[in-house]
Tab-separated table of C-alpha atoms in Angstrom:
chain	number	residue	atom	x	y	z
N	1	UNK	CA	0.000	0.000	0.000
N	2	UNK	CA	1.498	3.334	-0.996
N	3	UNK	CA	2.464	5.901	1.577
N	4	UNK	CA	0.481	9.141	1.497
N	5	UNK	CA	3.007	11.708	2.550
N	6	UNK	CA	1.697	14.952	3.917
N	7	UNK	CA	4.571	16.984	2.510
N	8	UNK	CA	4.111	19.339	-0.401
N	9	UNK	CA	4.022	17.641	-3.763
N	10	UNK	CA	4.249	13.940	-4.341
N	11	UNK	CA	7.242	11.792	-3.680
N	12	UNK	CA	10.472	12.916	-2.095
N	13	UNK	CA	11.466	16.543	-2.272
N	14	UNK	CA	14.651	17.502	-4.058
N	15	UNK	CA	17.568	19.015	-2.226
N	16	UNK	CA	17.322	22.096	-4.388
N	17	UNK	CA	14.018	23.311	-2.994
N	18	UNK	CA	14.062	26.366	-0.819
N	19	UNK	CA	14.313	26.206	2.936
N	20	UNK	CA	10.609	26.957	3.268
N	21	UNK	CA	9.779	23.527	1.934
N	22	UNK	CA	11.594	21.830	4.787
N	23	UNK	CA	10.307	24.107	7.486
N	24	UNK	CA	6.671	24.166	6.583
N	25	UNK	CA	6.030	20.644	5.435
N	26	UNK	CA	5.358	17.846	7.859
N	27	UNK	CA	8.086	15.404	8.763
N	28	UNK	CA	7.134	11.704	8.582
N	29	UNK	CA	5.785	10.161	11.769
N	30	UNK	CA	7.674	7.543	13.707
N	31	UNK	CA	5.746	4.614	12.256
N	32	UNK	CA	6.131	5.989	8.753
N	33	UNK	CA	9.867	6.249	9.331
N	34	UNK	CA	10.074	2.654	10.507
N	35	UNK	CA	8.236	1.503	7.381
N	36	UNK	CA	10.426	3.671	5.125
N	37	UNK	CA	13.513	2.198	6.754
N	38	UNK	CA	12.607	-1.226	5.515
N	39	UNK	CA	12.825	-0.014	1.946
N	40	UNK	CA	16.370	1.257	2.372
N	41	UNK	CA	19.552	-0.755	2.599
N	42	UNK	CA	21.238	-0.681	5.996
N	43	UNK	CA	24.533	0.304	4.389
N	44	UNK	CA	23.030	3.317	2.715
N	45	UNK	CA	21.384	4.521	5.890
N	46	UNK	CA	24.609	3.999	7.877
N	47	UNK	CA	26.486	5.975	5.256
N	48	UNK	CA	24.096	8.876	5.774
N	49	UNK	CA	24.545	8.601	9.533
N	50	UNK	CA	28.335	8.862	9.127
N	51	UNK	CA	27.989	11.837	6.817
N	52	UNK	CA	25.677	13.581	9.241
N	53	UNK	CA	28.058	12.965	12.149
N	54	UNK	CA	30.913	14.513	10.181
N	55	UNK	CA	28.762	17.429	9.101
N	56	UNK	CA	27.714	18.138	12.676
N	57	UNK	CA	31.293	17.919	13.957
N	58	UNK	CA	32.628	20.316	11.351
N	59	UNK	CA	29.875	22.865	11.942
N	60	UNK	CA	30.289	22.649	15.669
N	61	UNK	CA	34.048	23.104	15.590
N	62	UNK	CA	33.302	26.609	14.348
N	63	UNK	CA	30.569	26.961	16.961
N	64	UNK	CA	28.006	27.502	14.224
N	65	UNK	CA	24.558	26.352	15.336
N	66	UNK	CA	23.154	23.809	12.913
N	67	UNK	CA	19.762	24.273	11.320
N	68	UNK	CA	17.640	21.259	10.537
N	69	UNK	CA	17.018	22.722	7.101
N	70	UNK	CA	20.753	22.631	6.410
N	71	UNK	CA	21.034	19.036	7.567
N	72	UNK	CA	18.197	18.044	5.258
N	73	UNK	CA	19.462	19.985	2.287
N	74	UNK	CA	23.165	19.216	2.504
N	75	UNK	CA	23.330	15.738	4.003
N	76	UNK	CA	20.035	13.882	4.348
N	77	UNK	CA	18.596	14.867	0.930
N	78	UNK	CA	16.570	12.032	-0.574
N	79	UNK	CA	16.678	10.136	2.746
N	80	UNK	CA	14.337	12.697	4.203
N	81	UNK	CA	11.737	10.016	4.763
N	82	UNK	CA	13.960	8.430	7.406
N	83	UNK	CA	15.356	11.684	8.758
N	84	UNK	CA	14.482	11.118	12.386
N	85	UNK	CA	16.135	7.694	12.399
N	86	UNK	CA	19.341	9.094	10.894
N	87	UNK	CA	19.429	11.936	13.415
N	88	UNK	CA	18.822	9.556	16.321
N	89	UNK	CA	21.617	7.258	15.240
N	90	UNK	CA	23.940	10.188	14.633
N	91	UNK	CA	23.166	11.452	18.123
N	92	UNK	CA	23.914	8.062	19.651
N	93	UNK	CA	27.175	7.788	17.736
N	94	UNK	CA	28.223	11.239	18.871
N	95	UNK	CA	27.613	10.260	22.469
N	96	UNK	CA	29.177	6.857	22.236
N	97	UNK	CA	32.343	7.838	20.379
N	98	UNK	CA	32.866	11.522	21.149
N	99	UNK	CA	31.008	12.085	24.395
N	100	UNK	CA	29.029	14.838	22.658
N	101	UNK	CA	25.325	15.523	22.901
N	102	UNK	CA	23.161	16.919	20.115
N	103	UNK	CA	20.964	19.541	21.776
N	104	UNK	CA	18.073	21.423	20.214
N	105	UNK	CA	18.376	24.978	21.475
N	106	UNK	CA	15.521	26.352	19.402
N	107	UNK	CA	12.565	24.024	19.136
N	108	UNK	CA	10.585	26.383	16.937
N	109	UNK	CA	13.209	26.851	14.230
N	110	UNK	CA	14.917	23.517	14.875
N	111	UNK	CA	18.427	24.701	15.596
N	112	UNK	CA	21.010	22.447	17.226
N	113	UNK	CA	24.392	22.631	18.930
N	114	UNK	CA	26.754	20.007	20.290
N	115	UNK	CA	27.672	20.059	23.959
N	116	UNK	CA	30.076	17.863	25.861
N	117	UNK	CA	28.761	15.079	28.061
N	118	UNK	CA	32.001	14.985	29.963
N	119	UNK	CA	32.416	16.899	33.202
N	120	UNK	CA	34.478	20.061	32.863
N	121	UNK	CA	38.038	19.444	34.044
N	122	UNK	CA	40.177	22.043	35.827
N	123	UNK	CA	42.672	23.916	33.739
N	124	UNK	CA	41.872	22.058	30.587
N	125	UNK	CA	42.249	23.931	27.356
N	126	UNK	CA	39.584	22.418	25.168
N	127	UNK	CA	39.815	25.218	22.672
N	128	UNK	CA	42.528	26.242	20.309
N	129	UNK	CA	44.840	28.862	21.665
N	130	UNK	CA	43.656	31.810	19.653
N	131	UNK	CA	40.121	31.154	20.857
N	132	UNK	CA	40.971	31.214	24.533
N	133	UNK	CA	41.261	34.989	24.726
N	134	UNK	CA	37.860	35.440	23.089
N	135	UNK	CA	36.304	33.076	25.576
N	136	UNK	CA	37.895	35.052	28.387
N	137	UNK	CA	36.215	38.180	27.120
N	138	UNK	CA	32.947	36.330	26.727
N	139	UNK	CA	33.108	35.001	30.271
N	140	UNK	CA	33.598	38.490	31.624
N	141	UNK	CA	30.588	39.744	29.713
N	142	UNK	CA	28.467	36.781	30.839
N	143	UNK	CA	29.515	37.423	34.436
N	144	UNK	CA	28.605	41.080	34.192
N	145	UNK	CA	25.187	40.213	32.795
N	146	UNK	CA	24.494	37.617	35.481
N	147	UNK	CA	25.577	39.883	38.334
N	148	UNK	CA	23.299	42.584	36.969
N	149	UNK	CA	20.317	40.278	37.261
N	150	UNK	CA	20.522	38.333	33.977
N	151	UNK	CA	20.053	41.317	31.732
N	152	UNK	CA	22.168	44.401	31.134
N	153	UNK	CA	21.809	47.411	28.872
N	154	UNK	CA	24.337	47.811	26.091
N	155	UNK	CA	25.434	51.133	27.535
N	156	UNK	CA	26.310	49.484	30.824
N	157	UNK	CA	28.135	46.590	29.174
N	158	UNK	CA	30.318	48.812	27.020
N	159	UNK	CA	31.049	51.192	29.922
N	160	UNK	CA	32.171	48.175	31.938
N	161	UNK	CA	34.394	47.010	29.077
N	162	UNK	CA	35.749	50.505	28.583
N	163	UNK	CA	37.079	50.366	32.132
N	164	UNK	CA	38.910	47.204	31.103
N	165	UNK	CA	40.419	49.127	28.163
N	166	UNK	CA	38.265	47.331	25.602
N	167	UNK	CA	36.616	49.924	23.389
N	168	UNK	CA	34.207	49.442	20.485
N	169	UNK	CA	35.738	52.242	18.430
N	170	UNK	CA	39.383	51.153	18.578
N	171	UNK	CA	40.964	48.099	17.051
N	172	UNK	CA	41.992	45.883	19.978
N	173	UNK	CA	45.351	44.173	19.658
N	174	UNK	CA	43.963	40.779	20.653
N	175	UNK	CA	40.270	40.942	19.752
N	176	UNK	CA	40.448	43.124	16.671
N	177	UNK	CA	37.018	44.569	15.932
N	178	UNK	CA	35.530	44.094	19.404
N	179	UNK	CA	32.126	45.445	18.495
N	180	UNK	CA	31.847	42.891	15.695
N	181	UNK	CA	33.086	40.103	17.939
N	182	UNK	CA	30.565	40.819	20.657
N	183	UNK	CA	27.516	41.900	18.703
N	184	UNK	CA	27.915	39.580	15.717
N	185	UNK	CA	30.159	36.603	16.386
N	186	UNK	CA	29.057	35.877	19.953
N	187	UNK	CA	25.429	36.357	18.939
N	188	UNK	CA	25.746	34.100	15.894
N	189	UNK	CA	27.368	31.433	18.038
N	190	UNK	CA	24.409	31.737	20.442
N	191	UNK	CA	26.566	32.791	23.388
N	192	UNK	CA	24.815	36.147	23.695
N	193	UNK	CA	21.369	37.407	22.888
N	194	UNK	CA	21.049	41.081	22.064
N	195	UNK	CA	17.540	42.438	21.691
N	196	UNK	CA	16.435	45.989	21.034
N	197	UNK	CA	14.561	47.665	23.861
N	198	UNK	CA	11.297	48.992	22.432
N	199	UNK	CA	10.469	52.662	22.513
N	200	UNK	CA	13.990	53.816	23.155
N	201	UNK	CA	15.427	56.712	21.234
N	202	UNK	CA	18.341	56.553	20.525
N	203	UNK	CA	17.797	52.768	20.335
N	204	UNK	CA	19.091	50.783	23.275
N	205	UNK	CA	19.691	47.066	23.505
N	206	UNK	CA	19.504	44.529	26.253
N	207	UNK	CA	22.202	41.877	26.566
N	208	UNK	CA	21.384	38.416	27.909
N	209	UNK	CA	22.913	34.983	27.967
N	210	UNK	CA	22.348	33.021	24.781
N	211	UNK	CA	21.274	29.350	24.801
N	212	UNK	CA	24.810	28.063	24.178
N	213	UNK	CA	26.145	29.975	27.182
N	214	UNK	CA	23.498	28.347	29.353
N	215	UNK	CA	24.539	24.907	28.106
N	216	UNK	CA	28.303	25.373	28.268
N	217	UNK	CA	28.594	27.045	31.623
N	218	UNK	CA	26.412	27.632	34.653
N	219	UNK	CA	25.443	30.485	36.930
N	220	UNK	CA	27.264	28.694	39.698
N	221	UNK	CA	30.509	28.540	37.693
N	222	UNK	CA	30.200	32.172	36.738
N	223	UNK	CA	29.548	33.295	40.313
N	224	UNK	CA	32.533	31.279	41.473
N	225	UNK	CA	34.624	33.023	38.830
N	226	UNK	CA	33.492	36.465	39.980
N	227	UNK	CA	34.090	35.542	43.616
N	228	UNK	CA	37.589	34.333	42.788
N	229	UNK	CA	38.488	37.549	41.006
N	230	UNK	CA	37.171	39.716	43.809
N	231	UNK	CA	38.640	37.562	46.544
N	232	UNK	CA	35.296	37.045	48.222
N	233	UNK	CA	33.051	34.141	49.000
N	234	UNK	CA	30.163	33.519	46.561
N	235	UNK	CA	27.696	34.008	49.405
N	236	UNK	CA	28.744	37.658	49.510
N	237	UNK	CA	26.152	38.180	46.796
N	238	UNK	CA	23.163	36.551	48.459
N	239	UNK	CA	20.573	36.902	45.707
N	240	UNK	CA	22.924	35.757	42.945
N	241	UNK	CA	24.099	32.908	45.152
N	242	UNK	CA	20.575	31.690	45.765
N	243	UNK	CA	19.730	31.945	42.111
N	244	UNK	CA	22.878	30.099	41.118
N	245	UNK	CA	22.200	27.309	43.593
N	246	UNK	CA	18.615	27.008	42.376
N	247	UNK	CA	19.560	26.732	38.692
N	248	UNK	CA	20.757	23.283	37.602
V	1	UNK	CA	39.419	-7.257	19.338
V	2	UNK	CA	38.255	-3.705	19.848
V	3	UNK	CA	38.274	-2.462	23.416
V	4	UNK	CA	35.460	-0.327	24.736
V	5	UNK	CA	35.508	3.448	24.548
V	6	UNK	CA	35.718	5.043	27.960
V	7	UNK	CA	35.293	8.663	28.933
V	8	UNK	CA	39.100	8.882	28.923
V	9	UNK	CA	39.098	8.018	25.209
V	10	UNK	CA	36.267	10.461	24.562
V	11	UNK	CA	37.992	13.294	26.359
V	12	UNK	CA	41.218	12.622	24.446
V	13	UNK	CA	39.278	12.680	21.198
V	14	UNK	CA	37.451	15.911	22.069
V	15	UNK	CA	40.669	17.718	22.930
V	16	UNK	CA	42.524	16.405	19.884
V	17	UNK	CA	39.590	17.419	17.715
V	18	UNK	CA	39.602	20.958	19.019
V	19	UNK	CA	43.339	21.285	18.358
V	20	UNK	CA	43.246	19.546	14.984
V	21	UNK	CA	46.798	18.322	15.431
V	22	UNK	CA	48.969	17.604	18.465
V	23	UNK	CA	52.656	17.071	18.937
V	24	UNK	CA	53.739	13.683	20.310
V	25	UNK	CA	54.721	14.790	23.803
V	26	UNK	CA	51.524	16.849	24.132
V	27	UNK	CA	49.519	13.796	23.125
V	28	UNK	CA	51.297	11.669	25.745
V	29	UNK	CA	50.556	14.261	28.431
V	30	UNK	CA	46.935	14.358	27.356
V	31	UNK	CA	46.733	10.565	27.448
V	32	UNK	CA	47.914	10.564	31.045
V	33	UNK	CA	45.551	13.358	32.084
V	34	UNK	CA	42.547	11.690	30.501
V	35	UNK	CA	43.292	8.403	32.253
V	36	UNK	CA	43.811	10.204	35.569
V	37	UNK	CA	40.596	12.220	35.336
V	38	UNK	CA	38.447	9.212	34.520
V	39	UNK	CA	40.394	6.747	36.656
V	40	UNK	CA	41.164	4.466	33.754
V	41	UNK	CA	44.175	2.156	33.678
V	42	UNK	CA	47.191	4.049	32.380
V	43	UNK	CA	50.504	2.803	31.031
V	44	UNK	CA	52.852	5.417	29.662
V	45	UNK	CA	53.887	3.363	26.653
V	46	UNK	CA	50.367	2.377	25.658
V	47	UNK	CA	49.380	5.530	23.792
V	48	UNK	CA	49.255	3.716	20.468
V	49	UNK	CA	46.936	1.063	21.877
V	50	UNK	CA	44.773	3.777	23.393
V	51	UNK	CA	44.564	5.450	20.010
V	52	UNK	CA	43.844	2.148	18.259
V	53	UNK	CA	40.792	1.716	20.435
V	54	UNK	CA	39.543	5.125	19.422
V	55	UNK	CA	40.328	4.397	15.785
V	56	UNK	CA	38.344	1.185	15.779
V	57	UNK	CA	35.288	3.255	16.702
V	58	UNK	CA	36.108	6.034	14.264
V	59	UNK	CA	36.510	3.669	11.341
V	60	UNK	CA	32.773	3.345	10.491
V	61	UNK	CA	32.701	7.153	10.383
V	62	UNK	CA	35.574	7.265	7.897
V	63	UNK	CA	37.759	9.118	10.365
V	64	UNK	CA	41.077	8.220	11.931
V	65	UNK	CA	43.751	9.510	14.292
V	66	UNK	CA	46.836	9.359	12.188
V	67	UNK	CA	50.479	9.800	13.080
V	68	UNK	CA	52.780	11.820	10.880
V	69	UNK	CA	56.112	13.601	10.981
V	70	UNK	CA	56.704	17.315	10.859
V	71	UNK	CA	58.926	18.100	7.885
V	72	UNK	CA	60.647	20.856	9.845
V	73	UNK	CA	61.736	19.298	13.109
V	74	UNK	CA	61.026	15.642	12.460
V	75	UNK	CA	58.771	15.350	15.508
V	76	UNK	CA	55.827	12.991	15.512
V	77	UNK	CA	52.372	14.540	15.452
V	78	UNK	CA	48.884	13.108	15.781
V	79	UNK	CA	46.005	14.470	13.716
V	80	UNK	CA	42.355	13.571	13.362
V	81	UNK	CA	41.764	13.038	9.673
V	82	UNK	CA	38.916	12.377	7.335
V	83	UNK	CA	39.377	9.183	5.342
V	84	UNK	CA	36.598	9.747	2.830
V	85	UNK	CA	38.109	9.572	-0.618
V	86	UNK	CA	36.256	12.600	-1.889
V	87	UNK	CA	38.200	15.732	-2.508
V	88	UNK	CA	39.055	17.994	0.436
V	89	UNK	CA	35.817	17.061	2.133
V	90	UNK	CA	36.684	18.293	5.539
V	91	UNK	CA	37.657	21.723	4.282
V	92	UNK	CA	34.678	21.913	1.997
V	93	UNK	CA	32.207	22.805	4.719
V	94	UNK	CA	34.397	25.477	6.245
V	95	UNK	CA	35.265	27.598	3.247
V	96	UNK	CA	33.581	29.256	0.294
V	97	UNK	CA	34.025	28.049	-3.282
V	98	UNK	CA	36.598	30.614	-4.285
V	99	UNK	CA	38.534	30.144	-1.035
V	100	UNK	CA	38.767	26.433	-1.798
V	101	UNK	CA	39.887	27.216	-5.321
V	102	UNK	CA	42.592	29.514	-3.972
V	103	UNK	CA	43.733	26.752	-1.652
V	104	UNK	CA	43.910	24.205	-4.458
V	105	UNK	CA	45.913	26.578	-6.628
V	106	UNK	CA	48.225	27.348	-3.715
V	107	UNK	CA	48.699	23.640	-3.134
V	108	UNK	CA	49.600	23.266	-6.827
V	109	UNK	CA	52.247	25.974	-6.501
V	110	UNK	CA	53.698	24.390	-3.388
V	111	UNK	CA	53.839	20.848	-4.747
V	112	UNK	CA	55.262	21.940	-8.087
V	113	UNK	CA	57.876	24.173	-6.479
V	114	UNK	CA	61.521	23.287	-6.042
V	115	UNK	CA	61.640	23.763	-2.310
V	116	UNK	CA	58.083	23.048	-1.215
V	117	UNK	CA	57.306	26.730	-0.640
V	118	UNK	CA	55.201	29.283	-2.515
V	119	UNK	CA	55.810	32.984	-2.019
V	120	UNK	CA	52.919	35.171	-0.939
V	121	UNK	CA	53.452	37.286	-4.060
V	122	UNK	CA	52.977	34.272	-6.304
V	123	UNK	CA	49.884	33.191	-4.417
V	124	UNK	CA	48.330	36.637	-4.494
V	125	UNK	CA	48.923	36.799	-8.225
V	126	UNK	CA	46.713	33.722	-8.530
V	127	UNK	CA	43.651	35.683	-7.437
V	128	UNK	CA	43.179	37.032	-10.950
V	129	UNK	CA	42.909	33.508	-12.304
V	130	UNK	CA	40.155	32.319	-10.012
V	131	UNK	CA	37.309	30.889	-12.053
V	132	UNK	CA	34.681	30.617	-9.329
V	133	UNK	CA	34.611	34.192	-8.138
V	134	UNK	CA	37.166	36.974	-8.210
V	135	UNK	CA	39.005	37.835	-5.028
V	136	UNK	CA	40.838	41.035	-4.194
V	137	UNK	CA	44.424	40.707	-3.036
V	138	UNK	CA	43.532	42.158	0.369
V	139	UNK	CA	40.863	39.526	0.785
V	140	UNK	CA	43.258	36.800	-0.315
V	141	UNK	CA	45.743	37.926	2.332
V	142	UNK	CA	43.052	37.452	4.962
V	143	UNK	CA	42.097	34.047	3.585
V	144	UNK	CA	45.738	32.945	3.745
V	145	UNK	CA	45.826	34.059	7.379
V	146	UNK	CA	42.785	31.887	8.092
V	147	UNK	CA	44.390	28.896	6.349
V	148	UNK	CA	47.409	29.335	8.607
V	149	UNK	CA	45.249	29.675	11.729
V	150	UNK	CA	43.295	26.570	10.757
V	151	UNK	CA	46.579	24.739	10.212
V	152	UNK	CA	46.248	23.936	6.525
V	153	UNK	CA	49.241	26.117	5.644
V	154	UNK	CA	52.382	27.198	7.507
V	155	UNK	CA	54.070	30.487	6.889
V	156	UNK	CA	57.746	31.330	7.141
V	157	UNK	CA	59.257	34.636	6.029
V	158	UNK	CA	56.443	35.419	3.647
V	159	UNK	CA	56.483	31.956	2.093
V	160	UNK	CA	53.862	29.273	2.504
V	161	UNK	CA	54.066	25.512	2.674
V	162	UNK	CA	51.608	22.811	3.689
V	163	UNK	CA	51.096	22.444	7.445
V	164	UNK	CA	51.923	19.067	8.963
V	165	UNK	CA	48.230	18.587	9.626
V	166	UNK	CA	47.446	19.154	5.960
V	167	UNK	CA	50.112	16.709	4.860
V	168	UNK	CA	48.888	14.031	7.268
V	169	UNK	CA	45.285	14.508	6.197
V	170	UNK	CA	45.794	14.893	2.480
V	171	UNK	CA	48.739	12.595	1.841
V	172	UNK	CA	46.683	10.022	-0.063
V	173	UNK	CA	44.854	12.691	-2.013
V	174	UNK	CA	48.107	14.387	-3.011
V	175	UNK	CA	49.870	11.175	-3.946
V	176	UNK	CA	47.010	10.115	-6.188
V	177	UNK	CA	46.221	13.498	-7.718
V	178	UNK	CA	49.804	14.678	-8.226
V	179	UNK	CA	51.196	11.294	-9.102
V	180	UNK	CA	53.924	12.448	-11.455
V	181	UNK	CA	55.067	15.402	-9.422
V	182	UNK	CA	54.677	14.525	-5.764
V	183	UNK	CA	57.770	13.064	-4.187
V	184	UNK	CA	58.095	10.263	-1.657
V	185	UNK	CA	60.962	10.225	0.809
V	186	UNK	CA	63.441	7.475	0.018
V	187	UNK	CA	63.936	6.739	3.734
V	188	UNK	CA	60.465	6.758	5.298
V	189	UNK	CA	58.432	6.416	2.082
V	190	UNK	CA	55.948	9.115	3.072
V	191	UNK	CA	54.990	12.127	1.002
V	192	UNK	CA	57.707	14.794	1.019
V	193	UNK	CA	56.734	18.370	0.295
V	194	UNK	CA	60.070	19.840	1.371
V	195	UNK	CA	63.025	17.643	0.511
V	196	UNK	CA	66.636	17.417	-0.502
V	197	UNK	CA	67.283	15.741	-3.821
V	198	UNK	CA	70.224	13.764	-5.140
V	199	UNK	CA	71.670	15.557	-8.129
V	200	UNK	CA	72.687	12.306	-9.761
V	201	UNK	CA	69.724	9.978	-9.439
V	202	UNK	CA	66.905	12.303	-8.378
V	203	UNK	CA	65.670	10.539	-5.237
V	204	UNK	CA	64.373	12.803	-2.495
V	205	UNK	CA	64.499	12.726	1.295
V	206	UNK	CA	62.901	14.711	4.096
V	207	UNK	CA	65.327	17.018	5.907
V	208	UNK	CA	64.840	15.259	9.262
V	209	UNK	CA	65.273	11.898	7.496
V	210	UNK	CA	68.494	13.167	5.898
V	211	UNK	CA	69.730	14.211	9.312
V	212	UNK	CA	68.949	10.843	10.844
V	213	UNK	CA	70.314	8.814	7.961
V	214	UNK	CA	73.641	10.590	7.658
V	215	UNK	CA	74.220	10.988	11.376
V	216	UNK	CA	76.365	7.908	11.611
V	217	UNK	CA	78.265	8.425	8.358
V	218	UNK	CA	81.505	10.335	7.915
V	219	UNK	CA	81.021	10.543	4.174
V	220	UNK	CA	77.403	11.123	3.243
V	221	UNK	CA	76.458	9.125	0.198
V	222	UNK	CA	73.161	8.766	-1.614
V	223	UNK	CA	71.398	5.588	-0.429
V	224	UNK	CA	70.282	4.845	-3.960
V	225	UNK	CA	73.174	5.618	-6.319
V	226	UNK	CA	76.012	5.976	-3.777
V	227	UNK	CA	77.117	9.305	-5.220
V	228	UNK	CA	78.465	11.909	-2.844
V	229	UNK	CA	75.594	13.753	-1.143
V	230	UNK	CA	76.427	17.363	-1.748
V	231	UNK	CA	73.521	19.068	-0.007
V	232	UNK	CA	74.301	20.578	3.341
V	233	UNK	CA	73.027	18.181	5.950
V	234	UNK	CA	70.854	19.970	8.501
V	235	UNK	CA	72.292	20.111	11.984
V	236	UNK	CA	75.744	18.889	11.042
V	237	UNK	CA	79.006	20.779	10.501
V	238	UNK	CA	80.707	19.945	7.233
V	239	UNK	CA	84.263	18.889	8.039
V	240	UNK	CA	85.579	18.061	4.572
V	241	UNK	CA	86.369	20.801	2.091
V	242	UNK	CA	84.277	21.796	-0.841
V	243	UNK	CA	84.711	24.219	-3.737
V	244	UNK	CA	83.483	27.677	-2.724
V	245	UNK	CA	80.713	27.856	-5.304
V	246	UNK	CA	79.311	24.521	-4.324
V	247	UNK	CA	79.457	25.442	-0.658
V	248	UNK	CA	77.541	28.584	-1.503
V	249	UNK	CA	74.789	26.617	-3.136
V	250	UNK	CA	74.777	24.036	-0.416
V	251	UNK	CA	74.396	26.807	2.187
V	252	UNK	CA	71.377	28.102	0.356
V	253	UNK	CA	69.865	24.647	0.272
V	254	UNK	CA	70.201	24.216	4.018
V	255	UNK	CA	68.618	27.530	4.873
V	256	UNK	CA	65.763	27.399	2.445
V	257	UNK	CA	65.464	23.653	2.169
V	258	UNK	CA	65.974	24.009	-1.556
V	259	UNK	CA	65.655	20.706	-3.315
V	260	UNK	CA	68.558	20.733	-5.705
V	261	UNK	CA	71.992	20.104	-4.196
């Protein structure tokens, strides 16, 4: 008995179709996927799983969040009818071999990142050397935002950085174009979220933690970092301490 | 029989992956740390077994941790490479079409060169020939910087050669696609981008391999044709006399790693 797919058009969609096709149309249900699997050779499906694993690893090395539409268009293609099975197996492989977890950080737009399953180890440099400085800057910004109550105005953030001799106008010897790094790169990588504050003139923006920041560090770690720098105990900041303890 | 992956293996793999390539002693340190953190049995001389375990699990994914030698200092390095036969697949997702084309053309220049290096001037002049999309010289300079940061190229005094990581990853690709031009070292039989060449019979050797091979010999002779090896051997003082002009050329070959002796 033939399968009546609910996606646009008959049969399997081509890779060349626009992103809208993948976002709007329905994905096959679990039972449909299981039936579709039977029509495919195991080798072919495993090949797709390997390709997807590689694709995810490469994208994540650059900290680029991965869109489902990209996965479908660039890797899955005509195997769209067994998409969920391929993604599940890829996820398992990533955990089993790399200790990495595929996490959906945006369930509406289906955007994913990879996070490490392994507990953070002291003094370990997981990142390449030229990235470490950027992460240092990021951590300072994340700390500032958390200590300010999880949201800070752009004016306050840049004033704080100015005191650390990091200015948006000047080219920084380590960070280069700092404004671009903070407002574009960190935002694209989902470390920061910058949203305009309505009804402000001149326009102001509010800075918050992005979903990747929440997954890669914790309020507790950040508070500990601040406490260490200031030579105080984390309990010095009672409300932040309570919040940090309450957040997993 | 493949051993199980433990968190120690996974941590090692994650760190190696984020570095792209790691020098031997760094890798040994990492091996010990990973075993300590996850309380896994550690033996200091079992790094290769440890890596074999990881490799057995990477094989179905067409990936592998491969060992290679740096052409500069001869030190062993470990890199995570993509085994898929398709062309430059790992790079393909990171760079745009014209960036990849620039890289391929740069690789051509390097492999076809005498000394395994391409000058930045020569590379920048390639930008006019790009078929995919034109690139300004300023942009190309930036792209070259990124290739160096990402460890596909190494730069020395304004000249570019292939990074050890690139050589380890692309050795098979280069040997098959540049069959007539690419050289293999007569001693270790691996791809040699920089090499010294025998003037008489044309065989080539890596500089570190030359150093190792001739260390024990008072009179360096070509392993293939037995002719006197006239290139300056890196790291050794030449005791016997030579005609001034030849010495001059030999000097040049040591400093720049020029092929012809």
